Amino acid sequence: GGVVDAGLAGGYQTVVGGAGYVGDANVVLGGSVYDSAALAASQVQYAANAQGVYQDPNPQIIRRPNPNGVQTYTQNVRVQFLQPPPVPPPGPLIIKEVRPPQPPLPPPLRLRQVAPPLPPPPPLVLRERPPIPPPV
């Protein structure tokens, strides 16, 4: 079957049809009316999309002038300019100083000093005891 749509497109009545499908009403094909029961014997099943509209691989599209002439549509449009709500008054201004984090402390400073060498001691003089004087 195909999609049967009698709509208005640019002042022309458009009938889109295919092999037809079984329904309660008659089917319009090529300007002729056929009873859907007569088409049931030669019925071919087509896949339908999510909206339930049958997809015909070879649709028959017929365009003819609309008997009522060009259809003009009127649409009432109401434009309303909305204003945003008023801005609330500003609150108290708080300025807070944020300091960057301090860098880590450097490692402790280690000083290695070597004391200057001691001066050499004066030479050690070892003497004998003086001789005992003779008795007088």
mmCIF file of the C-alpha atoms, coordinates in Angstrom:
data_MODEL
# 
_entry.id   MODEL 
# 
loop_
_atom_site.group_PDB 
_atom_site.id 
_atom_site.type_symbol 
_atom_site.label_atom_id 
_atom_site.label_alt_id 
_atom_site.label_comp_id 
_atom_site.label_asym_id 
_atom_site.label_entity_id 
_atom_site.label_seq_id 
_atom_site.pdbx_PDB_ins_code 
_atom_site.Cartn_x 
_atom_site.Cartn_y 
_atom_site.Cartn_z 
_atom_site.occupancy 
_atom_site.B_iso_or_equiv 
_atom_site.pdbx_formal_charge 
_atom_site.auth_seq_id 
_atom_site.auth_comp_id 
_atom_site.auth_asym_id 
_atom_site.auth_atom_id 
_atom_site.pdbx_PDB_model_num 
ATOM 1   C CA . GLY A 1 1   ? 0.000   0.000   0.000   1.00 0.00 ? 1   GLY A CA 1 
ATOM 2   C CA . GLY A 1 2   ? 0.944   3.601   -0.105  1.00 0.00 ? 2   GLY A CA 1 
ATOM 3   C CA . VAL A 1 3   ? 0.182   6.769   1.720   1.00 0.00 ? 3   VAL A CA 1 
ATOM 4   C CA . VAL A 1 4   ? -3.077  8.385   0.680   1.00 0.00 ? 4   VAL A CA 1 
ATOM 5   C CA . ASP A 1 5   ? -2.866  12.097  1.429   1.00 0.00 ? 5   ASP A CA 1 
ATOM 6   C CA . ALA A 1 6   ? -5.238  14.639  -0.058  1.00 0.00 ? 6   ALA A CA 1 
ATOM 7   C CA . GLY A 1 7   ? -3.587  17.884  0.978   1.00 0.00 ? 7   GLY A CA 1 
ATOM 8   C CA . LEU A 1 8   ? -3.125  21.366  -0.431  1.00 0.00 ? 8   LEU A CA 1 
ATOM 9   C CA . ALA A 1 9   ? 0.286   22.289  -1.762  1.00 0.00 ? 9   ALA A CA 1 
ATOM 10  C CA . GLY A 1 10  ? 0.580   25.684  -3.460  1.00 0.00 ? 10  GLY A CA 1 
ATOM 11  C CA . GLY A 1 11  ? -3.014  25.774  -4.670  1.00 0.00 ? 11  GLY A CA 1 
ATOM 12  C CA . TYR A 1 12  ? -2.887  22.230  -6.052  1.00 0.00 ? 12  TYR A CA 1 
ATOM 13  C CA . GLN A 1 13  ? -4.635  19.233  -4.602  1.00 0.00 ? 13  GLN A CA 1 
ATOM 14  C CA . THR A 1 14  ? -2.076  16.498  -4.130  1.00 0.00 ? 14  THR A CA 1 
ATOM 15  C CA . VAL A 1 15  ? -3.010  12.834  -3.997  1.00 0.00 ? 15  VAL A CA 1 
ATOM 16  C CA . VAL A 1 16  ? -0.208  10.462  -3.150  1.00 0.00 ? 16  VAL A CA 1 
ATOM 17  C CA . GLY A 1 17  ? -1.019  6.817   -3.604  1.00 0.00 ? 17  GLY A CA 1 
ATOM 18  C CA . GLY A 1 18  ? 0.523   3.444   -4.185  1.00 0.00 ? 18  GLY A CA 1 
ATOM 19  C CA . ALA A 1 19  ? -0.771  -0.084  -4.442  1.00 0.00 ? 19  ALA A CA 1 
ATOM 20  C CA . GLY A 1 20  ? -3.206  0.657   -1.606  1.00 0.00 ? 20  GLY A CA 1 
ATOM 21  C CA . TYR A 1 21  ? -3.729  -0.921  1.770   1.00 0.00 ? 21  TYR A CA 1 
ATOM 22  C CA . VAL A 1 22  ? -6.655  -2.388  3.679   1.00 0.00 ? 22  VAL A CA 1 
ATOM 23  C CA . GLY A 1 23  ? -8.717  0.139   5.625   1.00 0.00 ? 23  GLY A CA 1 
ATOM 24  C CA . ASP A 1 24  ? -12.327 0.907   6.559   1.00 0.00 ? 24  ASP A CA 1 
ATOM 25  C CA . ALA A 1 25  ? -12.727 3.576   3.852   1.00 0.00 ? 25  ALA A CA 1 
ATOM 26  C CA . ASN A 1 26  ? -12.333 3.538   0.105   1.00 0.00 ? 26  ASN A CA 1 
ATOM 27  C CA . VAL A 1 27  ? -8.898  4.224   -1.371  1.00 0.00 ? 27  VAL A CA 1 
ATOM 28  C CA . VAL A 1 28  ? -8.280  6.981   -3.951  1.00 0.00 ? 28  VAL A CA 1 
ATOM 29  C CA . LEU A 1 29  ? -5.904  5.845   -6.695  1.00 0.00 ? 29  LEU A CA 1 
ATOM 30  C CA . GLY A 1 30  ? -5.213  7.734   -9.912  1.00 0.00 ? 30  GLY A CA 1 
ATOM 31  C CA . GLY A 1 31  ? -8.447  9.727   -9.661  1.00 0.00 ? 31  GLY A CA 1 
ATOM 32  C CA . SER A 1 32  ? -10.587 6.537   -9.333  1.00 0.00 ? 32  SER A CA 1 
ATOM 33  C CA . VAL A 1 33  ? -12.228 5.149   -6.224  1.00 0.00 ? 33  VAL A CA 1 
ATOM 34  C CA . TYR A 1 34  ? -11.719 1.490   -5.366  1.00 0.00 ? 34  TYR A CA 1 
ATOM 35  C CA . ASP A 1 35  ? -13.282 -0.508  -2.612  1.00 0.00 ? 35  ASP A CA 1 
ATOM 36  C CA . SER A 1 36  ? -10.699 -1.585  -0.074  1.00 0.00 ? 36  SER A CA 1 
ATOM 37  C CA . ALA A 1 37  ? -12.236 -5.054  0.181   1.00 0.00 ? 37  ALA A CA 1 
ATOM 38  C CA . ALA A 1 38  ? -11.541 -5.605  -3.529  1.00 0.00 ? 38  ALA A CA 1 
ATOM 39  C CA . LEU A 1 39  ? -7.906  -4.693  -2.985  1.00 0.00 ? 39  LEU A CA 1 
ATOM 40  C CA . ALA A 1 40  ? -7.513  -7.088  -0.040  1.00 0.00 ? 40  ALA A CA 1 
ATOM 41  C CA . ALA A 1 41  ? -6.900  -10.058 -2.349  1.00 0.00 ? 41  ALA A CA 1 
ATOM 42  C CA . SER A 1 42  ? -3.922  -8.374  -4.036  1.00 0.00 ? 42  SER A CA 1 
ATOM 43  C CA . GLN A 1 43  ? -2.732  -6.738  -0.810  1.00 0.00 ? 43  GLN A CA 1 
ATOM 44  C CA . VAL A 1 44  ? 1.017   -6.264  -0.268  1.00 0.00 ? 44  VAL A CA 1 
ATOM 45  C CA . GLN A 1 45  ? 2.253   -5.509  3.231   1.00 0.00 ? 45  GLN A CA 1 
ATOM 46  C CA . TYR A 1 46  ? 4.721   -2.626  3.642   1.00 0.00 ? 46  TYR A CA 1 
ATOM 47  C CA . ALA A 1 47  ? 6.774   -1.621  6.620   1.00 0.00 ? 47  ALA A CA 1 
ATOM 48  C CA . ALA A 1 48  ? 5.478   1.273   8.707   1.00 0.00 ? 48  ALA A CA 1 
ATOM 49  C CA . ASN A 1 49  ? 7.620   3.914   10.409  1.00 0.00 ? 49  ASN A CA 1 
ATOM 50  C CA . ALA A 1 50  ? 7.417   4.919   14.088  1.00 0.00 ? 50  ALA A CA 1 
ATOM 51  C CA . GLN A 1 51  ? 4.376   7.156   13.476  1.00 0.00 ? 51  GLN A CA 1 
ATOM 52  C CA . GLY A 1 52  ? 2.455   4.311   11.825  1.00 0.00 ? 52  GLY A CA 1 
ATOM 53  C CA . VAL A 1 53  ? 2.728   5.728   8.289   1.00 0.00 ? 53  VAL A CA 1 
ATOM 54  C CA . TYR A 1 54  ? 3.284   3.075   5.651   1.00 0.00 ? 54  TYR A CA 1 
ATOM 55  C CA . GLN A 1 55  ? 6.366   3.465   3.475   1.00 0.00 ? 55  GLN A CA 1 
ATOM 56  C CA . ASP A 1 56  ? 5.779   2.719   -0.209  1.00 0.00 ? 56  ASP A CA 1 
ATOM 57  C CA . PRO A 1 57  ? 8.995   2.202   -2.219  1.00 0.00 ? 57  PRO A CA 1 
ATOM 58  C CA . ASN A 1 58  ? 7.291   3.450   -5.445  1.00 0.00 ? 58  ASN A CA 1 
ATOM 59  C CA . PRO A 1 59  ? 4.603   5.999   -4.556  1.00 0.00 ? 59  PRO A CA 1 
ATOM 60  C CA . GLN A 1 60  ? 2.316   7.409   -7.252  1.00 0.00 ? 60  GLN A CA 1 
ATOM 61  C CA . ILE A 1 61  ? 2.133   11.216  -6.959  1.00 0.00 ? 61  ILE A CA 1 
ATOM 62  C CA . ILE A 1 62  ? -0.694  13.041  -8.748  1.00 0.00 ? 62  ILE A CA 1 
ATOM 63  C CA . ARG A 1 63  ? -0.921  16.860  -8.752  1.00 0.00 ? 63  ARG A CA 1 
ATOM 64  C CA . ARG A 1 64  ? -3.926  18.744  -10.110 1.00 0.00 ? 64  ARG A CA 1 
ATOM 65  C CA . PRO A 1 65  ? -5.286  22.290  -9.592  1.00 0.00 ? 65  PRO A CA 1 
ATOM 66  C CA . ASN A 1 66  ? -7.398  22.855  -6.513  1.00 0.00 ? 66  ASN A CA 1 
ATOM 67  C CA . PRO A 1 67  ? -11.053 23.364  -7.557  1.00 0.00 ? 67  PRO A CA 1 
ATOM 68  C CA . ASN A 1 68  ? -11.422 26.202  -5.007  1.00 0.00 ? 68  ASN A CA 1 
ATOM 69  C CA . GLY A 1 69  ? -8.403  28.130  -6.341  1.00 0.00 ? 69  GLY A CA 1 
ATOM 70  C CA . VAL A 1 70  ? -5.452  29.250  -4.277  1.00 0.00 ? 70  VAL A CA 1 
ATOM 71  C CA . GLN A 1 71  ? -6.084  28.848  -0.564  1.00 0.00 ? 71  GLN A CA 1 
ATOM 72  C CA . THR A 1 72  ? -5.037  31.769  1.631   1.00 0.00 ? 72  THR A CA 1 
ATOM 73  C CA . TYR A 1 73  ? -4.457  31.241  5.323   1.00 0.00 ? 73  TYR A CA 1 
ATOM 74  C CA . THR A 1 74  ? -4.716  34.000  7.922   1.00 0.00 ? 74  THR A CA 1 
ATOM 75  C CA . GLN A 1 75  ? -2.806  33.799  11.164  1.00 0.00 ? 75  GLN A CA 1 
ATOM 76  C CA . ASN A 1 76  ? -3.283  36.143  14.094  1.00 0.00 ? 76  ASN A CA 1 
ATOM 77  C CA . VAL A 1 77  ? 0.047   36.871  15.720  1.00 0.00 ? 77  VAL A CA 1 
ATOM 78  C CA . ARG A 1 78  ? 0.309   38.711  19.021  1.00 0.00 ? 78  ARG A CA 1 
ATOM 79  C CA . VAL A 1 79  ? 3.700   40.144  19.870  1.00 0.00 ? 79  VAL A CA 1 
ATOM 80  C CA . GLN A 1 80  ? 4.428   40.920  23.483  1.00 0.00 ? 80  GLN A CA 1 
ATOM 81  C CA . PHE A 1 81  ? 7.639   42.620  24.502  1.00 0.00 ? 81  PHE A CA 1 
ATOM 82  C CA . LEU A 1 82  ? 8.583   41.332  27.916  1.00 0.00 ? 82  LEU A CA 1 
ATOM 83  C CA . GLN A 1 83  ? 10.795  43.272  30.311  1.00 0.00 ? 83  GLN A CA 1 
ATOM 84  C CA . PRO A 1 84  ? 13.244  41.548  32.609  1.00 0.00 ? 84  PRO A CA 1 
ATOM 85  C CA . PRO A 1 85  ? 12.654  41.896  36.356  1.00 0.00 ? 85  PRO A CA 1 
ATOM 86  C CA . PRO A 1 86  ? 14.309  44.912  37.997  1.00 0.00 ? 86  PRO A CA 1 
ATOM 87  C CA . VAL A 1 87  ? 17.861  44.419  39.187  1.00 0.00 ? 87  VAL A CA 1 
ATOM 88  C CA . PRO A 1 88  ? 18.007  44.167  42.998  1.00 0.00 ? 88  PRO A CA 1 
ATOM 89  C CA . PRO A 1 89  ? 20.038  46.862  44.782  1.00 0.00 ? 89  PRO A CA 1 
ATOM 90  C CA . PRO A 1 90  ? 23.643  45.863  45.342  1.00 0.00 ? 90  PRO A CA 1 
ATOM 91  C CA . GLY A 1 91  ? 24.561  44.489  48.732  1.00 0.00 ? 91  GLY A CA 1 
ATOM 92  C CA . PRO A 1 92  ? 27.564  45.532  50.823  1.00 0.00 ? 92  PRO A CA 1 
ATOM 93  C CA . LEU A 1 93  ? 30.859  45.363  49.001  1.00 0.00 ? 93  LEU A CA 1 
ATOM 94  C CA . ILE A 1 94  ? 33.294  43.057  50.778  1.00 0.00 ? 94  ILE A CA 1 
ATOM 95  C CA . ILE A 1 95  ? 36.884  43.075  49.600  1.00 0.00 ? 95  ILE A CA 1 
ATOM 96  C CA . LYS A 1 96  ? 38.972  40.279  50.988  1.00 0.00 ? 96  LYS A CA 1 
ATOM 97  C CA . GLU A 1 97  ? 42.698  40.014  50.383  1.00 0.00 ? 97  GLU A CA 1 
ATOM 98  C CA . VAL A 1 98  ? 43.757  36.556  49.435  1.00 0.00 ? 98  VAL A CA 1 
ATOM 99  C CA . ARG A 1 99  ? 47.468  36.013  49.626  1.00 0.00 ? 99  ARG A CA 1 
ATOM 100 C CA . PRO A 1 100 ? 49.174  33.276  47.716  1.00 0.00 ? 100 PRO A CA 1 
ATOM 101 C CA . PRO A 1 101 ? 50.498  30.423  49.837  1.00 0.00 ? 101 PRO A CA 1 
ATOM 102 C CA . GLN A 1 102 ? 53.982  30.894  51.205  1.00 0.00 ? 102 GLN A CA 1 
ATOM 103 C CA . PRO A 1 103 ? 56.738  28.873  49.584  1.00 0.00 ? 103 PRO A CA 1 
ATOM 104 C CA . PRO A 1 104 ? 58.186  26.103  51.765  1.00 0.00 ? 104 PRO A CA 1 
ATOM 105 C CA . LEU A 1 105 ? 61.066  26.969  54.039  1.00 0.00 ? 105 LEU A CA 1 
ATOM 106 C CA . PRO A 1 106 ? 64.534  26.326  52.616  1.00 0.00 ? 106 PRO A CA 1 
ATOM 107 C CA . PRO A 1 107 ? 66.563  23.511  54.168  1.00 0.00 ? 107 PRO A CA 1 
ATOM 108 C CA . PRO A 1 108 ? 68.646  24.486  57.218  1.00 0.00 ? 108 PRO A CA 1 
ATOM 109 C CA . LEU A 1 109 ? 71.969  26.125  56.469  1.00 0.00 ? 109 LEU A CA 1 
ATOM 110 C CA . ARG A 1 110 ? 74.901  24.000  57.604  1.00 0.00 ? 110 ARG A CA 1 
ATOM 111 C CA . LEU A 1 111 ? 78.310  25.591  58.000  1.00 0.00 ? 111 LEU A CA 1 
ATOM 112 C CA . ARG A 1 112 ? 81.354  23.402  58.411  1.00 0.00 ? 112 ARG A CA 1 
ATOM 113 C CA . GLN A 1 113 ? 84.329  25.277  59.721  1.00 0.00 ? 113 GLN A CA 1 
ATOM 114 C CA . VAL A 1 114 ? 87.675  23.728  60.456  1.00 0.00 ? 114 VAL A CA 1 
ATOM 115 C CA . ALA A 1 115 ? 89.621  25.475  63.195  1.00 0.00 ? 115 ALA A CA 1 
ATOM 116 C CA . PRO A 1 116 ? 93.076  26.654  62.129  1.00 0.00 ? 116 PRO A CA 1 
ATOM 117 C CA . PRO A 1 117 ? 95.822  24.311  63.239  1.00 0.00 ? 117 PRO A CA 1 
ATOM 118 C CA . LEU A 1 118 ? 97.387  25.141  66.583  1.00 0.00 ? 118 LEU A CA 1 
ATOM 119 C CA . PRO A 1 119 ? 100.868 26.671  66.426  1.00 0.00 ? 119 PRO A CA 1 
ATOM 120 C CA . PRO A 1 120 ? 103.585 24.168  67.152  1.00 0.00 ? 120 PRO A CA 1 
ATOM 121 C CA . PRO A 1 121 ? 104.500 24.148  70.805  1.00 0.00 ? 121 PRO A CA 1 
ATOM 122 C CA . PRO A 1 122 ? 107.868 25.589  71.743  1.00 0.00 ? 122 PRO A CA 1 
ATOM 123 C CA . PRO A 1 123 ? 110.598 23.019  71.873  1.00 0.00 ? 123 PRO A CA 1 
ATOM 124 C CA . LEU A 1 124 ? 110.726 21.168  75.112  1.00 0.00 ? 124 LEU A CA 1 
ATOM 125 C CA . VAL A 1 125 ? 114.108 21.496  76.752  1.00 0.00 ? 125 VAL A CA 1 
ATOM 126 C CA . LEU A 1 126 ? 114.921 18.838  79.277  1.00 0.00 ? 126 LEU A CA 1 
ATOM 127 C CA . ARG A 1 127 ? 117.892 19.525  81.491  1.00 0.00 ? 127 ARG A CA 1 
ATOM 128 C CA . GLU A 1 128 ? 119.660 17.675  84.181  1.00 0.00 ? 128 GLU A CA 1 
ATOM 129 C CA . ARG A 1 129 ? 119.685 18.882  87.634  1.00 0.00 ? 129 ARG A CA 1 
ATOM 130 C CA . PRO A 1 130 ? 122.711 21.049  88.246  1.00 0.00 ? 130 PRO A CA 1 
ATOM 131 C CA . PRO A 1 131 ? 125.545 19.355  90.078  1.00 0.00 ? 131 PRO A CA 1 
ATOM 132 C CA . ILE A 1 132 ? 125.666 19.674  93.747  1.00 0.00 ? 132 ILE A CA 1 
ATOM 133 C CA . PRO A 1 133 ? 128.339 22.151  94.691  1.00 0.00 ? 133 PRO A CA 1 
ATOM 134 C CA . PRO A 1 134 ? 131.265 20.791  96.802  1.00 0.00 ? 134 PRO A CA 1 
ATOM 135 C CA . PRO A 1 135 ? 131.048 21.378  100.447 1.00 0.00 ? 135 PRO A CA 1 
ATOM 136 C CA . VAL A 1 136 ? 132.972 24.310  101.537 1.00 0.00 ? 136 VAL A CA 1 
# 
